[in-house]
Amino acid sequence: MRRLMPGRGDKPRALPSEETHRSRRAAWLRAAVLGSDDAIVSTASLMIGVAASSGSRGSVFVAGIAGLVAGSMSMAVGEYVSVSSQRDAESADIDVERRELTGQPEAELRELAAIYVKRGLDADLALRVAEQLSARDRLGAHMRDELGIDQAALARPMRAAWISAASYATFALVPLAAFLSVAAPFRIPAIAAASLVSLAALGALGGRLGGASAGRAALRVAVGGALAMTVTAAIGRVLGVSLG
Ligand SMILES: [Zn+2]
């Protein structure tokens, strides 16, 4: 049969199911952590750039808010588009499968049984398993075992968009809160320090979730963030001098 999303479903899982669950959760959380790094680095860099150009308290604050809003929107749109295309591919796969189940049910039953044979059942048992699962939920069995689509985990574009926008906005508050809590002379160091500490903590968390060294991950993301802030501070200073 034609398959729009290749590479899923009919291969035996290499990992035991507990490992699979753990890696799925890690993928979700790591995506959230990456979005939050982005929120902290972008917002802090914007604010530091404007502050270094000797921008007023008001303009640094506006830069932070603008960064928060723009970043959240951009994350939401990006996530909506990417998850929508995943959902379109899933729906197209499911439509094809539904048509095939109606048009050629015997061939589809044999196809399902063949998948279980590939996974290690002998032919008789595979056919019985295919028959019993089909009797209960034919489309569900084909979605799960042939297409690798989990009905409970179908792509949800709006939810993905909201989650990523909310996560971005929340973490963009870190440099904003640091800025609001200190007097003017300390605003750049306060934004930088709060952001770097949060980045290091998130880096350590991300590293741990990915099974890597927490220390090295923390260092990597903190150095990257420090670099971004230094570059925008330098550009802000140069522009502040030349334009101001
Ligand atoms: Zn099928």
PDB file of N, CA and C in Angstrom, residues 124-187:
ATOM      1  N   ASP A 124      -0.160 -18.659  12.213  1.00  0.00           N
ATOM      2  CA  ASP A 124      -1.501 -18.925  12.749  1.00  0.00           C
ATOM      3  C   ASP A 124      -1.863 -17.942  13.855  1.00  0.00           C
ATOM      4  N   LEU A 125      -0.916 -17.781  14.768  1.00  0.00           N
ATOM      5  CA  LEU A 125      -1.167 -16.883  15.889  1.00  0.00           C
ATOM      6  C   LEU A 125      -1.338 -15.443  15.377  1.00  0.00           C
ATOM      7  N   ALA A 126      -0.496 -15.050  14.431  1.00  0.00           N
ATOM      8  CA  ALA A 126      -0.575 -13.690  13.874  1.00  0.00           C
ATOM      9  C   ALA A 126      -1.962 -13.441  13.284  1.00  0.00           C
ATOM     10  N   LEU A 127      -2.495 -14.435  12.557  1.00  0.00           N
ATOM     11  CA  LEU A 127      -3.810 -14.264  11.944  1.00  0.00           C
ATOM     12  C   LEU A 127      -4.887 -14.136  13.022  1.00  0.00           C
ATOM     13  N   ARG A 128      -4.756 -14.970  14.094  1.00  0.00           N
ATOM     14  CA  ARG A 128      -5.751 -14.889  15.169  1.00  0.00           C
ATOM     15  C   ARG A 128      -5.691 -13.543  15.880  1.00  0.00           C
ATOM     16  N   VAL A 129      -4.463 -13.067  16.123  1.00  0.00           N
ATOM     17  CA  VAL A 129      -4.306 -11.756  16.765  1.00  0.00           C
ATOM     18  C   VAL A 129      -4.928 -10.679  15.877  1.00  0.00           C
ATOM     19  N   ALA A 130      -4.620 -10.745  14.579  1.00  0.00           N
ATOM     20  CA  ALA A 130      -5.142  -9.743  13.642  1.00  0.00           C
ATOM     21  C   ALA A 130      -6.674  -9.773  13.637  1.00  0.00           C
ATOM     22  N   GLU A 131      -7.250 -10.991  13.650  1.00  0.00           N
ATOM     23  CA  GLU A 131      -8.712 -11.101  13.618  1.00  0.00           C
ATOM     24  C   GLU A 131      -9.335 -10.526  14.889  1.00  0.00           C
ATOM     25  N   GLN A 132      -8.737 -10.888  16.039  1.00  0.00           N
ATOM     26  CA  GLN A 132      -9.338 -10.426  17.291  1.00  0.00           C
ATOM     27  C   GLN A 132      -9.215  -8.909  17.446  1.00  0.00           C
ATOM     28  N   LEU A 133      -8.033  -8.360  17.098  1.00  0.00           N
ATOM     29  CA  LEU A 133      -7.869  -6.909  17.211  1.00  0.00           C
ATOM     30  C   LEU A 133      -8.771  -6.193  16.223  1.00  0.00           C
ATOM     31  N   SER A 134      -8.956  -6.779  15.032  1.00  0.00           N
ATOM     32  CA  SER A 134      -9.810  -6.151  14.020  1.00  0.00           C
ATOM     33  C   SER A 134     -11.268  -6.169  14.458  1.00  0.00           C
ATOM     34  N   ALA A 135     -11.666  -7.252  15.143  1.00  0.00           N
ATOM     35  CA  ALA A 135     -13.048  -7.346  15.598  1.00  0.00           C
ATOM     36  C   ALA A 135     -13.345  -6.231  16.599  1.00  0.00           C
ATOM     37  N   ARG A 136     -12.338  -5.872  17.359  1.00  0.00           N
ATOM     38  CA  ARG A 136     -12.551  -4.878  18.400  1.00  0.00           C
ATOM     39  C   ARG A 136     -12.486  -3.457  17.832  1.00  0.00           C
ATOM     40  N   ASP A 137     -11.403  -3.156  17.096  1.00  0.00           N
ATOM     41  CA  ASP A 137     -11.244  -1.795  16.551  1.00  0.00           C
ATOM     42  C   ASP A 137     -10.318  -1.906  15.343  1.00  0.00           C
ATOM     43  N   ARG A 138     -10.976  -2.116  14.166  1.00  0.00           N
ATOM     44  CA  ARG A 138     -10.190  -2.425  12.984  1.00  0.00           C
ATOM     45  C   ARG A 138      -9.274  -1.261  12.577  1.00  0.00           C
ATOM     46  N   LEU A 139      -9.851  -0.067  12.463  1.00  0.00           N
ATOM     47  CA  LEU A 139      -9.045   1.093  12.055  1.00  0.00           C
ATOM     48  C   LEU A 139      -7.951   1.378  13.083  1.00  0.00           C
ATOM     49  N   GLY A 140      -8.325   1.261  14.363  1.00  0.00           N
ATOM     50  CA  GLY A 140      -7.352   1.524  15.427  1.00  0.00           C
ATOM     51  C   GLY A 140      -6.165   0.578  15.344  1.00  0.00           C
ATOM     52  N   ALA A 141      -6.434  -0.697  15.070  1.00  0.00           N
ATOM     53  CA  ALA A 141      -5.348  -1.677  14.978  1.00  0.00           C
ATOM     54  C   ALA A 141      -4.426  -1.349  13.810  1.00  0.00           C
ATOM     55  N   HIS A 142      -5.010  -0.959  12.673  1.00  0.00           N
ATOM     56  CA  HIS A 142      -4.168  -0.622  11.516  1.00  0.00           C
ATOM     57  C   HIS A 142      -3.397   0.673  11.749  1.00  0.00           C
ATOM     58  N   MET A 143      -4.048   1.649  12.387  1.00  0.00           N
ATOM     59  CA  MET A 143      -3.342   2.898  12.671  1.00  0.00           C
ATOM     60  C   MET A 143      -2.127   2.631  13.544  1.00  0.00           C
ATOM     61  N   ARG A 144      -2.354   1.846  14.592  1.00  0.00           N
ATOM     62  CA  ARG A 144      -1.282   1.628  15.564  1.00  0.00           C
ATOM     63  C   ARG A 144      -0.169   0.761  14.982  1.00  0.00           C
ATOM     64  N   ASP A 145      -0.551  -0.377  14.416  1.00  0.00           N
ATOM     65  CA  ASP A 145       0.472  -1.360  14.081  1.00  0.00           C
ATOM     66  C   ASP A 145       1.009  -1.221  12.665  1.00  0.00           C
ATOM     67  N   GLU A 146       0.237  -0.576  11.777  1.00  0.00           N
ATOM     68  CA  GLU A 146       0.726  -0.419  10.411  1.00  0.00           C
ATOM     69  C   GLU A 146       1.287   0.985  10.192  1.00  0.00           C
ATOM     70  N   LEU A 147       0.560   2.004  10.677  1.00  0.00           N
ATOM     71  CA  LEU A 147       1.008   3.383  10.438  1.00  0.00           C
ATOM     72  C   LEU A 147       1.830   3.933  11.595  1.00  0.00           C
ATOM     73  N   GLY A 148       1.758   3.285  12.744  1.00  0.00           N
ATOM     74  CA  GLY A 148       2.498   3.788  13.896  1.00  0.00           C
ATOM     75  C   GLY A 148       1.897   5.054  14.475  1.00  0.00           C
ATOM     76  N   ILE A 149       0.575   5.264  14.261  1.00  0.00           N
ATOM     77  CA  ILE A 149      -0.082   6.460  14.800  1.00  0.00           C
ATOM     78  C   ILE A 149      -0.839   6.078  16.068  1.00  0.00           C
ATOM     79  N   ASP A 150      -0.522   6.739  17.162  1.00  0.00           N
ATOM     80  CA  ASP A 150      -1.194   6.498  18.427  1.00  0.00           C
ATOM     81  C   ASP A 150      -2.405   7.426  18.484  1.00  0.00           C
ATOM     82  N   GLN A 151      -3.611   6.831  18.587  1.00  0.00           N
ATOM     83  CA  GLN A 151      -4.822   7.656  18.556  1.00  0.00           C
ATOM     84  C   GLN A 151      -4.845   8.699  19.669  1.00  0.00           C
ATOM     85  N   ALA A 152      -4.228   8.317  20.816  1.00  0.00           N
ATOM     86  CA  ALA A 152      -4.241   9.246  21.945  1.00  0.00           C
ATOM     87  C   ALA A 152      -3.231  10.371  21.738  1.00  0.00           C
ATOM     88  N   ALA A 153      -2.302  10.190  20.787  1.00  0.00           N
ATOM     89  CA  ALA A 153      -1.234  11.177  20.613  1.00  0.00           C
ATOM     90  C   ALA A 153      -1.264  11.798  19.225  1.00  0.00           C
ATOM     91  N   LEU A 154      -2.458  11.926  18.635  1.00  0.00           N
ATOM     92  CA  LEU A 154      -2.564  12.583  17.332  1.00  0.00           C
ATOM     93  C   LEU A 154      -2.106  14.033  17.445  1.00  0.00           C
ATOM     94  N   ALA A 155      -1.477  14.512  16.385  1.00  0.00           N
ATOM     95  CA  ALA A 155      -0.944  15.875  16.404  1.00  0.00           C
ATOM     96  C   ALA A 155      -2.069  16.887  16.621  1.00  0.00           C
ATOM     97  N   ARG A 156      -1.843  17.834  17.530  1.00  0.00           N
ATOM     98  CA  ARG A 156      -2.843  18.868  17.816  1.00  0.00           C
ATOM     99  C   ARG A 156      -2.205  20.232  17.656  1.00  0.00           C
ATOM    100  N   PRO A 157      -2.387  20.855  16.471  1.00  0.00           N
ATOM    101  CA  PRO A 157      -1.682  22.106  16.153  1.00  0.00           C
ATOM    102  C   PRO A 157      -1.993  23.252  17.112  1.00  0.00           C
ATOM    103  N   MET A 158      -3.279  23.449  17.446  1.00  0.00           N
ATOM    104  CA  MET A 158      -3.612  24.588  18.303  1.00  0.00           C
ATOM    105  C   MET A 158      -2.999  24.424  19.686  1.00  0.00           C
ATOM    106  N   ARG A 159      -3.057  23.179  20.202  1.00  0.00           N
ATOM    107  CA  ARG A 159      -2.505  22.967  21.536  1.00  0.00           C
ATOM    108  C   ARG A 159      -0.993  23.181  21.530  1.00  0.00           C
ATOM    109  N   ALA A 160      -0.336  22.671  20.492  1.00  0.00           N
ATOM    110  CA  ALA A 160       1.117  22.856  20.395  1.00  0.00           C
ATOM    111  C   ALA A 160       1.457  24.345  20.325  1.00  0.00           C
ATOM    112  N   ALA A 161       0.641  25.106  19.569  1.00  0.00           N
ATOM    113  CA  ALA A 161       0.895  26.543  19.426  1.00  0.00           C
ATOM    114  C   ALA A 161       0.752  27.247  20.773  1.00  0.00           C
ATOM    115  N   TRP A 162      -0.316  26.925  21.500  1.00  0.00           N
ATOM    116  CA  TRP A 162      -0.540  27.573  22.798  1.00  0.00           C
ATOM    117  C   TRP A 162       0.554  27.225  23.786  1.00  0.00           C
ATOM    118  N   ILE A 163       0.922  25.961  23.839  1.00  0.00           N
ATOM    119  CA  ILE A 163       1.943  25.543  24.811  1.00  0.00           C
ATOM    120  C   ILE A 163       3.260  26.245  24.535  1.00  0.00           C
ATOM    121  N   SER A 164       3.666  26.300  23.256  1.00  0.00           N
ATOM    122  CA  SER A 164       4.974  26.895  22.983  1.00  0.00           C
ATOM    123  C   SER A 164       4.940  28.405  23.203  1.00  0.00           C
ATOM    124  N   ALA A 165       3.811  29.055  22.861  1.00  0.00           N
ATOM    125  CA  ALA A 165       3.725  30.499  23.098  1.00  0.00           C
ATOM    126  C   ALA A 165       3.757  30.793  24.598  1.00  0.00           C
ATOM    127  N   ALA A 166       3.016  30.009  25.377  1.00  0.00           N
ATOM    128  CA  ALA A 166       2.967  30.240  26.827  1.00  0.00           C
ATOM    129  C   ALA A 166       4.331  29.988  27.453  1.00  0.00           C
ATOM    130  N   SER A 167       5.019  28.932  26.988  1.00  0.00           N
ATOM    131  CA  SER A 167       6.333  28.628  27.531  1.00  0.00           C
ATOM    132  C   SER A 167       7.321  29.749  27.192  1.00  0.00           C
ATOM    133  N   TYR A 168       7.251  30.241  25.960  1.00  0.00           N
ATOM    134  CA  TYR A 168       8.147  31.341  25.569  1.00  0.00           C
ATOM    135  C   TYR A 168       7.884  32.580  26.426  1.00  0.00           C
ATOM    136  N   ALA A 169       6.608  32.957  26.545  1.00  0.00           N
ATOM    137  CA  ALA A 169       6.258  34.169  27.291  1.00  0.00           C
ATOM    138  C   ALA A 169       6.700  34.051  28.745  1.00  0.00           C
ATOM    139  N   THR A 170       6.520  32.872  29.342  1.00  0.00           N
ATOM    140  CA  THR A 170       6.886  32.673  30.739  1.00  0.00           C
ATOM    141  C   THR A 170       8.385  32.892  30.956  1.00  0.00           C
ATOM    142  N   PHE A 171       9.198  32.301  30.066  1.00  0.00           N
ATOM    143  CA  PHE A 171      10.640  32.403  30.290  1.00  0.00           C
ATOM    144  C   PHE A 171      11.192  33.764  29.869  1.00  0.00           C
ATOM    145  N   ALA A 172      10.481  34.460  28.975  1.00  0.00           N
ATOM    146  CA  ALA A 172      10.906  35.815  28.615  1.00  0.00           C
ATOM    147  C   ALA A 172      10.747  36.753  29.818  1.00  0.00           C
ATOM    148  N   LEU A 173       9.940  36.325  30.819  1.00  0.00           N
ATOM    149  CA  LEU A 173       9.752  37.148  32.018  1.00  0.00           C
ATOM    150  C   LEU A 173      11.007  37.173  32.892  1.00  0.00           C
ATOM    151  N   VAL A 174      11.921  36.212  32.710  1.00  0.00           N
ATOM    152  CA  VAL A 174      13.128  36.166  33.552  1.00  0.00           C
ATOM    153  C   VAL A 174      13.946  37.451  33.418  1.00  0.00           C
ATOM    154  N   PRO A 175      14.388  37.840  32.207  1.00  0.00           N
ATOM    155  CA  PRO A 175      15.145  39.103  32.110  1.00  0.00           C
ATOM    156  C   PRO A 175      14.294  40.328  32.447  1.00  0.00           C
ATOM    157  N   LEU A 176      12.995  40.283  32.130  1.00  0.00           N
ATOM    158  CA  LEU A 176      12.128  41.422  32.454  1.00  0.00           C
ATOM    159  C   LEU A 176      12.038  41.618  33.962  1.00  0.00           C
ATOM    160  N   ALA A 177      11.864  40.522  34.694  1.00  0.00           N
ATOM    161  CA  ALA A 177      11.759  40.614  36.151  1.00  0.00           C
ATOM    162  C   ALA A 177      13.064  41.116  36.748  1.00  0.00           C
ATOM    163  N   ALA A 178      14.200  40.624  36.219  1.00  0.00           N
ATOM    164  CA  ALA A 178      15.498  41.081  36.728  1.00  0.00           C
ATOM    165  C   ALA A 178      15.649  42.580  36.496  1.00  0.00           C
ATOM    166  N   PHE A 179      15.249  43.036  35.322  1.00  0.00           N
ATOM    167  CA  PHE A 179      15.340  44.461  34.984  1.00  0.00           C
ATOM    168  C   PHE A 179      14.501  45.311  35.936  1.00  0.00           C
ATOM    169  N   LEU A 180      13.280  44.847  36.215  1.00  0.00           N
ATOM    170  CA  LEU A 180      12.362  45.642  37.036  1.00  0.00           C
ATOM    171  C   LEU A 180      12.765  45.670  38.504  1.00  0.00           C
ATOM    172  N   SER A 181      13.616  44.705  38.922  1.00  0.00           N
ATOM    173  CA  SER A 181      13.879  44.607  40.358  1.00  0.00           C
ATOM    174  C   SER A 181      15.165  45.332  40.781  1.00  0.00           C
ATOM    175  N   VAL A 182      15.871  45.981  39.859  1.00  0.00           N
ATOM    176  CA  VAL A 182      17.097  46.694  40.264  1.00  0.00           C
ATOM    177  C   VAL A 182      17.069  48.150  39.793  1.00  0.00           C
ATOM    178  N   ALA A 183      17.979  48.945  40.376  1.00  0.00           N
ATOM    179  CA  ALA A 183      18.110  50.357  39.973  1.00  0.00           C
ATOM    180  C   ALA A 183      18.887  50.448  38.660  1.00  0.00           C
ATOM    181  N   ALA A 184      18.759  51.596  37.988  1.00  0.00           N
ATOM    182  CA  ALA A 184      19.289  51.776  36.634  1.00  0.00           C
ATOM    183  C   ALA A 184      20.743  51.338  36.418  1.00  0.00           C
ATOM    184  N   PRO A 185      21.699  51.670  37.309  1.00  0.00           N
ATOM    185  CA  PRO A 185      23.090  51.324  37.002  1.00  0.00           C
ATOM    186  C   PRO A 185      23.340  49.818  36.926  1.00  0.00           C
ATOM    187  N   PHE A 186      22.457  49.047  37.566  1.00  0.00           N
ATOM    188  CA  PHE A 186      22.696  47.599  37.645  1.00  0.00           C
ATOM    189  C   PHE A 186      21.867  46.805  36.644  1.00  0.00           C
ATOM    190  N   ARG A 187      21.177  47.512  35.724  1.00  0.00           N
ATOM    191  CA  ARG A 187      20.215  46.772  34.909  1.00  0.00           C
ATOM    192  C   ARG A 187      20.884  45.751  33.979  1.00  0.00           C
TER     193      ARG A 187
END
